[in-house]
Coordinates of C-alpha atoms and ligand atoms in Angstrom, one line a residue:
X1 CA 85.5 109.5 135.3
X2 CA 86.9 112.4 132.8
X3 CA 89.1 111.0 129.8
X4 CA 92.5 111.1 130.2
X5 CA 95.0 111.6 127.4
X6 CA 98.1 111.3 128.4
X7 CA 100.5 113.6 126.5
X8 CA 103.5 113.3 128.8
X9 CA 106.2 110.8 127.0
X10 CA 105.8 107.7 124.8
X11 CA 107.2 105.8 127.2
X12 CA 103.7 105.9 129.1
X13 CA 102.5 103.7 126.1
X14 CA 101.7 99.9 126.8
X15 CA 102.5 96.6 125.6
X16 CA 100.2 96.1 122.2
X17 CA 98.2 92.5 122.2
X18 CA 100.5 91.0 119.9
X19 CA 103.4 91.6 122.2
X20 CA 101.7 90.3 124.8
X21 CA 101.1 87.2 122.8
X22 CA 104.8 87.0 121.8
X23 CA 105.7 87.4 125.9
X24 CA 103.8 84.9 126.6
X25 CA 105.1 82.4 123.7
X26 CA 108.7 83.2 123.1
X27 CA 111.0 80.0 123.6
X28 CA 113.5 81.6 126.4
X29 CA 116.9 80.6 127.9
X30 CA 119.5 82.2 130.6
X31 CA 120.4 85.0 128.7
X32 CA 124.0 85.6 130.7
X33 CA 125.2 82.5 128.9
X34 CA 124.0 83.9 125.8
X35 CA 121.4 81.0 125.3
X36 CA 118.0 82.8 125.1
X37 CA 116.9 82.3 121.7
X38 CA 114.4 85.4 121.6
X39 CA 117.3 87.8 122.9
X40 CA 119.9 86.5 120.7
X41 CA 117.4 86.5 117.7
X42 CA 116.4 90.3 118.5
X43 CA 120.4 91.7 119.0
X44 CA 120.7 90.2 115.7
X45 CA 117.9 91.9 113.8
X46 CA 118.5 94.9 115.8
X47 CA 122.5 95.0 114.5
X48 CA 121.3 94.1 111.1
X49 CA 119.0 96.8 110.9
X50 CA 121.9 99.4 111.9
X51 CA 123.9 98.2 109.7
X52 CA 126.9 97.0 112.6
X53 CA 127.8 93.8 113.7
X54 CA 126.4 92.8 117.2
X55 CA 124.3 94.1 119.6
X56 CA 123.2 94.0 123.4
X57 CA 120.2 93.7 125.0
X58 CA 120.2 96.3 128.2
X59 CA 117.3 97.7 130.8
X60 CA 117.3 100.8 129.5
X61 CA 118.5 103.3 127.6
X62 CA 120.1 105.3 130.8
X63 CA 122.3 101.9 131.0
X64 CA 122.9 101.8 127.6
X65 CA 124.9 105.7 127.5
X66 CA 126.2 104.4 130.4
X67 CA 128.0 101.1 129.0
X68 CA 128.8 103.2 125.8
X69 CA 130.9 106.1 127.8
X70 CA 132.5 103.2 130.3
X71 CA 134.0 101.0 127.0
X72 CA 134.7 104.3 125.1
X73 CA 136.5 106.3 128.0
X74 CA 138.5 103.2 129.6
X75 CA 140.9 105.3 131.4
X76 CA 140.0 107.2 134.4
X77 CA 138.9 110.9 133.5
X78 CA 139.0 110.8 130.1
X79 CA 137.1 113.5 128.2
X80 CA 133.6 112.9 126.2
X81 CA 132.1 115.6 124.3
X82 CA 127.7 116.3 124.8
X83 CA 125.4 118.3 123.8
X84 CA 124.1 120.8 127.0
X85 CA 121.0 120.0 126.3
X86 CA 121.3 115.8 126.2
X87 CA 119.7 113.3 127.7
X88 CA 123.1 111.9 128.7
X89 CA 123.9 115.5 130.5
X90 CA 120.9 117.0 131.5
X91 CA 118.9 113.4 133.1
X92 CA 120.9 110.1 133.4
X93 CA 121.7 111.4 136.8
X94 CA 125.8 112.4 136.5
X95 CA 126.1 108.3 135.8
X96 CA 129.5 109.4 133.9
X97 CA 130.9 111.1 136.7
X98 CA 129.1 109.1 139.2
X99 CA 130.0 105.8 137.8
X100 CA 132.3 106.0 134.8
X101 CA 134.9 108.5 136.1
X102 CA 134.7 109.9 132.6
X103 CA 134.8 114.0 131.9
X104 CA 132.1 115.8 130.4
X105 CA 132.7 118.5 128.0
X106 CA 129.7 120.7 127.3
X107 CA 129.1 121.8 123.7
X108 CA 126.6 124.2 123.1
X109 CA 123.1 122.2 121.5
X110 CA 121.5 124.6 118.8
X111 CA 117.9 124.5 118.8
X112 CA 118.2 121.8 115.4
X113 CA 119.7 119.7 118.4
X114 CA 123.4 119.8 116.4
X115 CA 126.2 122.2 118.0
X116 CA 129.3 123.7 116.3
X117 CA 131.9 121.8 114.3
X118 CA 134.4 124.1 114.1
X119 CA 134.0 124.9 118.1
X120 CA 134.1 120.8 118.5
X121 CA 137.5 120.8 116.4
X122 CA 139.0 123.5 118.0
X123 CA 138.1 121.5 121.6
X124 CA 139.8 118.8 121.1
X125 CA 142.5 117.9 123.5
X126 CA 144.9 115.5 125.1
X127 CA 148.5 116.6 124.0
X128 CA 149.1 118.8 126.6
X129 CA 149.8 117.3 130.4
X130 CA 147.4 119.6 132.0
X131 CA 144.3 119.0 129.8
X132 CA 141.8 116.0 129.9
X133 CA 142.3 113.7 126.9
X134 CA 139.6 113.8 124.4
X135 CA 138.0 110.1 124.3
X136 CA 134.4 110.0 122.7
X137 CA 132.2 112.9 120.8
X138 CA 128.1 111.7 121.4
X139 CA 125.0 113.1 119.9
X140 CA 121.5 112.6 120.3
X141 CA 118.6 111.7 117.1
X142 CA 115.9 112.0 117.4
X143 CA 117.1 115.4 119.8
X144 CA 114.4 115.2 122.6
X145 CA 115.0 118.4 124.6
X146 CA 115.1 120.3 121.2
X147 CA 111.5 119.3 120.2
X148 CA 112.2 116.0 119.0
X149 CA 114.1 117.5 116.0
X150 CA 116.0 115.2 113.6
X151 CA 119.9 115.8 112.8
X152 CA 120.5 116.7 109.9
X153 CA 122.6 113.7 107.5
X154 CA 125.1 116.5 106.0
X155 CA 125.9 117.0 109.9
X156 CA 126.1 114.1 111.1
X157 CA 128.8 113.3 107.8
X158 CA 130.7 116.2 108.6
X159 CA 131.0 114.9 112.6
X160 CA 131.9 111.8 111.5
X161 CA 134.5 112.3 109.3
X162 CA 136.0 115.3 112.0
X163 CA 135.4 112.0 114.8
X164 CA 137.8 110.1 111.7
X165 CA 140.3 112.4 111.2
X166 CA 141.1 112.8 115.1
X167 CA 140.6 109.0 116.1
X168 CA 137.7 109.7 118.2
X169 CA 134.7 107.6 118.6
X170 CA 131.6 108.5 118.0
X171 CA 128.2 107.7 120.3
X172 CA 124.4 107.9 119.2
X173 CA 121.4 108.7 122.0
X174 CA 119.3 107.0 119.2
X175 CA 116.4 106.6 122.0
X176 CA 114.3 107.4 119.3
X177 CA 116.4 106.7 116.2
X178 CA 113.5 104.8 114.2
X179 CA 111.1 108.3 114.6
X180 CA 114.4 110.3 112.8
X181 CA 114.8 106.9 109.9
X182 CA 111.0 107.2 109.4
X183 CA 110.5 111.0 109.1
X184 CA 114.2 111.5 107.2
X185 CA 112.5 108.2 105.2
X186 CA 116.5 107.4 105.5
X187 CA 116.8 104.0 106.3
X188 CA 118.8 103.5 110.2
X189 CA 121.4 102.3 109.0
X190 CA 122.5 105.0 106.7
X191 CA 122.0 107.2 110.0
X192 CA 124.5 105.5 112.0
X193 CA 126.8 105.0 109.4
X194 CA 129.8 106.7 110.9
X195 CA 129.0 105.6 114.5
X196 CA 131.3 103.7 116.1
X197 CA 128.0 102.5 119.0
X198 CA 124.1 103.2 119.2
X199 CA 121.3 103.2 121.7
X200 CA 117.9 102.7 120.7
X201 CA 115.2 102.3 123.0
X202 CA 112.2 99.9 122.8
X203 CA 110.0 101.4 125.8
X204 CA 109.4 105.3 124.4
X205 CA 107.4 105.3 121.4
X206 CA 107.7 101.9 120.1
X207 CA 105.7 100.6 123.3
X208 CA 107.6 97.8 124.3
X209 CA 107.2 97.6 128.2
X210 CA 111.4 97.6 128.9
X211 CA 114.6 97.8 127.2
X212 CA 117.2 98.8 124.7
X213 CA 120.1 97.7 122.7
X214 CA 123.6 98.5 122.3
X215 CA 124.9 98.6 118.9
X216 CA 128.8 98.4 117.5
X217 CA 131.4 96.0 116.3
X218 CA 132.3 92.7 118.4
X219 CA 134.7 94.0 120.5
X220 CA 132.8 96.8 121.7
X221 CA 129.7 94.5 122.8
X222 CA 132.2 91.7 124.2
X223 CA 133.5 94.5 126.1
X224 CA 129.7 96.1 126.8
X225 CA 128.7 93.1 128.2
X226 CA 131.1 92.5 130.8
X227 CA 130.3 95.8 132.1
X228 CA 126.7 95.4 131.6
X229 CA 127.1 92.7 134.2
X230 CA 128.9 94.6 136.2
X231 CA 126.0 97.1 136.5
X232 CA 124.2 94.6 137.5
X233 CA 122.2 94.7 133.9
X234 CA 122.8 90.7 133.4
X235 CA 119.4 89.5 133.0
X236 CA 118.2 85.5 132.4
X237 CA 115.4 84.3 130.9
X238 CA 115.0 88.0 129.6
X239 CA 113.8 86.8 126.1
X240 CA 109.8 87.4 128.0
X241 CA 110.8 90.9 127.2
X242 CA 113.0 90.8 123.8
X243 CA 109.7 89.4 122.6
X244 CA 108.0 92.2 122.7
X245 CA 110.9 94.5 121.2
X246 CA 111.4 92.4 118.6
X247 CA 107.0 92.6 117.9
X248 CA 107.6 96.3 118.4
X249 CA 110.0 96.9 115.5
X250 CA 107.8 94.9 113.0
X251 CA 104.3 96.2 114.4
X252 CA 105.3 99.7 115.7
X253 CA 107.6 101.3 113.4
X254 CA 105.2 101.3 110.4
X255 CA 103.0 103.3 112.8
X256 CA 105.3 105.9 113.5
X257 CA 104.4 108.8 110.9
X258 CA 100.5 108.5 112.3
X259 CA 102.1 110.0 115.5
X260 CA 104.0 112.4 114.0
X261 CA 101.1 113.9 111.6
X262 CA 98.8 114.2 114.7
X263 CA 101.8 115.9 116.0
X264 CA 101.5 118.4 112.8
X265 CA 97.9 118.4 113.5
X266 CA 97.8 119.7 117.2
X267 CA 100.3 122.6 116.1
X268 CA 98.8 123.8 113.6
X269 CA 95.3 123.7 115.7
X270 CA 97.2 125.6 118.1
X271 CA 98.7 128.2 116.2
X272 CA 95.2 128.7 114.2
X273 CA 93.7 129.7 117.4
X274 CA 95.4 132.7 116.6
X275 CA 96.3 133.4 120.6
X276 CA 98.6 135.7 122.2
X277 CA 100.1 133.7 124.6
X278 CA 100.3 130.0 123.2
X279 CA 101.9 129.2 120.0
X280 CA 103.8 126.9 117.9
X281 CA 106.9 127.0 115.3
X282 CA 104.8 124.4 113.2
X283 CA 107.9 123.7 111.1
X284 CA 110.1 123.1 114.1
X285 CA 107.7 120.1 114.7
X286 CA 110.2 117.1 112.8
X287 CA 108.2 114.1 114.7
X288 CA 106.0 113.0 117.4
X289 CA 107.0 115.7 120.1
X290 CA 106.0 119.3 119.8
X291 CA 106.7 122.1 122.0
X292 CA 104.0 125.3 123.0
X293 CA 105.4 128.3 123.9
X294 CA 104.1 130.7 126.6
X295 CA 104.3 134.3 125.7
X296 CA 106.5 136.6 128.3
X297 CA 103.9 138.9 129.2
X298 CA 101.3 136.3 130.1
X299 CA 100.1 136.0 133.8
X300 CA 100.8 132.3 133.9
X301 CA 103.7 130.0 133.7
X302 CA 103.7 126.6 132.1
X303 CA 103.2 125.0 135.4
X304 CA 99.7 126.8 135.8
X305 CA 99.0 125.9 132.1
X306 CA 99.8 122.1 132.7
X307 CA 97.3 122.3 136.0
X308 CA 94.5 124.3 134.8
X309 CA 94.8 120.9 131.4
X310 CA 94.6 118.5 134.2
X311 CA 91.4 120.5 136.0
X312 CA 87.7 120.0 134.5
X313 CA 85.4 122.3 135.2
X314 CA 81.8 122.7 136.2
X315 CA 81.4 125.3 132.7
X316 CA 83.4 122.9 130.8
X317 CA 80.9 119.3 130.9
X318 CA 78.0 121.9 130.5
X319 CA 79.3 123.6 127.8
X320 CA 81.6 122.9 124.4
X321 CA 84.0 120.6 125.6
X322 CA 82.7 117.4 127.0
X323 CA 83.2 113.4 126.2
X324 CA 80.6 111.4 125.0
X325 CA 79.8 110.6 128.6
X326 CA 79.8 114.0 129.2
X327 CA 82.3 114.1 132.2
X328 CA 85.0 116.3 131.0
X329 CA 88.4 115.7 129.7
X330 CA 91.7 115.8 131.6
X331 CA 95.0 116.8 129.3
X332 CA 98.7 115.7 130.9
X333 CA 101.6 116.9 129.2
X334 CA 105.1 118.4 130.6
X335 CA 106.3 121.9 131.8
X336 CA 109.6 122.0 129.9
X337 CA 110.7 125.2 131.7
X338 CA 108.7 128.5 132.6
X339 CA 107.5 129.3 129.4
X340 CA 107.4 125.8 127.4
X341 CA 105.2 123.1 127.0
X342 CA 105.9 119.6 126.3
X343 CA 103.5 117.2 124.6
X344 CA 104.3 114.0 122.9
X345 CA 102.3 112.0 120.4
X346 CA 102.1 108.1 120.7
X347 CA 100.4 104.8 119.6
X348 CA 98.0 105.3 122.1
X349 CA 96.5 109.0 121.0
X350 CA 94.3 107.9 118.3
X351 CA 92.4 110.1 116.0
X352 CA 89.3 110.4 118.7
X353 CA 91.9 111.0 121.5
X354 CA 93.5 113.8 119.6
X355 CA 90.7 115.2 118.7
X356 CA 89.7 114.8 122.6
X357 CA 92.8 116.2 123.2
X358 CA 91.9 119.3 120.8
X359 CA 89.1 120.1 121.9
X360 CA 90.7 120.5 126.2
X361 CA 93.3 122.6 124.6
X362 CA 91.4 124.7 122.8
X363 CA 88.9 125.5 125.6
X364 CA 91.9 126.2 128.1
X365 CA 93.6 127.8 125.9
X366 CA 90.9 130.6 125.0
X367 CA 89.9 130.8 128.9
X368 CA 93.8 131.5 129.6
X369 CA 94.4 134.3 126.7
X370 CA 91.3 135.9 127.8
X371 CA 92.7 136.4 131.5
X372 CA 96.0 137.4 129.8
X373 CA 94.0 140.4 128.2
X374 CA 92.3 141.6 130.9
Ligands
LIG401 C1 116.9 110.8 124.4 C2 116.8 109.8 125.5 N1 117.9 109.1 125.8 C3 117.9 108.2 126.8 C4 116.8 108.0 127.6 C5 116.8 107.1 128.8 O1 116.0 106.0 128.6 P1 115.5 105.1 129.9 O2 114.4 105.9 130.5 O3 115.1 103.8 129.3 O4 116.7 105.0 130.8 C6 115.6 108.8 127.3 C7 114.4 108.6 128.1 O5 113.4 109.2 127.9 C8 115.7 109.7 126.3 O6 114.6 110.5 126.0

């Protein structure tokens, strides 16, 4: 069978031993009467670590938005500022329209994953009867559609005290706020500072099988856990999986900057190939996703790309790219869009797998930029 390394997401990654062990060991209780020691314990190191004062243990993170816009809009089409290119826009399936009633205001993402102050300010509304009334401003850090960039802390200062100034909550998509803490080497806390609620995720690069947690003051989690019931999202002995999330924060997030220099690594190996239709902005690469972008006038899209990675040919376990049982290697990663390429480093690509992982890209690469030539 050909290796596989599977560049897709970090939330393809697996439970480590040690979680396993601390699923299997954890001292559990029925969470919905808040009595499951191994959830209580991790809401509490998780709100400690973000510097708030409670948290929530949720499914996921698509829940998690989901809570945050439902306890920050209350009223019935109230307006909440995102990015166009957000998770909570672009793939948690119109939940806020769907399910929270709540208005979505498109601002324009900038390819650092921030978007305009001054257009934001100017946006504001509510005074007037005809116009939506401005309720919640969210943002997303790590930015994942924007290459896994990290926002910027003068940015985030200036939102927060514009999200002061008008009374506006604000929201974090921190689904992978502990890759932005450990590449900004600012602890998450700081981060968060002026966020009124947080969502980080367990299950993406931290490899925790499930969950996330919601992050605020009291009142916003007494109130985030009614309607996390409501959704259905009241779990019971739930602590089986708290275990592991509280293992991954000790164990994982030390491991973090590993995946984002092999990150570094494959973009710079791809941009010293030297090719005409692949390349890389290297410096765009902030942690452990990187993007590869097709040039116009090649013959292929990023969907034939992402095929022709997952193929092994006959030429290829003869020749310069074979595993050490010499039966090929197979590459998964993402078509972004026509002409990008989405791969994302995790605890599971480990030196030999990257360099695996290397060598695949490299050969398909070459074979590809030679039939763009001819
Ligand atoms: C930035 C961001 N937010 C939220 C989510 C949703 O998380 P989940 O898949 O747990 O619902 C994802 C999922 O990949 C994400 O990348």
């Amino acid at each position: 069978m050909a290796y596989i390394v599977d560049l897709r997401s970090d939330t393809v990654t697996k439970p480590t031993e040690a979680m396993k062990h601390a699923m299997v060991n954890s001292a559990l209780g029925d969470d919905v009467y808040e009595e499951d020691p191994t959830v209580n314990a991790l809401e509490t190191k998780v709100a400690a670590l973000l510097g708030k004062q409670a948290a929530l243990f949720v499914p996921s993170g698509t829940m998690s938005n989901l809570i945050a816009l439902m306890v920050h809009c209350q009223k019935r089409g109230q307006e909440a500022f995102v990015g166009h290119m957000s998770h909570i826009y672009k793939y948690e399936v119109a939940t806020a329209a769907h399910v929270a009633g709540v208005h979505l205001s498109v601002l324009q993402n900038k390819p650092d994953g921030t978007f305009d102050l001054e257009y934001l300010k100017s946006h504001i509304q509510g005074t007037d009867i005809h116009e939506p009334i401005s309720a919640l401003v969210t943002v997303e850090n790590t930015h994942n559609v924007c290459g896994g960039k990290v926002l910027p802390l003068k940015f985030l200062d200036d939102l927060g005290a514009i999200c002061k100034k008008h009374n506006l909550p604000l929201h974090m998509d921190g689904a992978r706020l502990f890759n932005a803490a450990v590449q900004s080497k600012e602890p998450a806390a700081r981060i968060v500072r002026d966020c009124d609620s947080v969502s980080v995720c367990f299950s993406k690069g931290l490899s925790a099988p499930v969950g996330s947690c919601l992050v605020g003051s009291c009142h916003f989690i007494e109130q985030a856990r009614r309607i996390r019931k409501m959704l259905g999202g009241g779990m019971r002995q739930v602590g089986v999986l708290a275990a592991a999330a509280i293992v991954a924060l000790d164990e994982v997030v030390p491991l973090l900057s590993l995946d984002h220099k092999r990150a570094q690594r494959l973009a710079m190996v791809v941009n010293g190939l030297f090719l005409k239709s692949f390349s890389v902005d290297v410096e765009g690469v902030h942690t452990n996703i990187l993007f590869i972008s097709i040039s116009e006038n090649s013959p292929f899209n990023a969907e034939k790309v992402v095929q022709r990675l997952e193929q092994v040919s006959l030429s290829e376990t003869q020749g310069d790219c074979k595993t050490p049982d010499d039966e090929g290697i197979i590459v998964k990663c993402l078509a972004l869009d026509e002409r990008r390429l989405r791969l994302v480093l995790h605890r599971e690509i480990n030196d030999e797998a990257l360099w695996l992982a290397i060598m695949k890209i490299t050969y398909v690469f070459r074979e590809m930029d030679a039939m763009g030539k001819c």
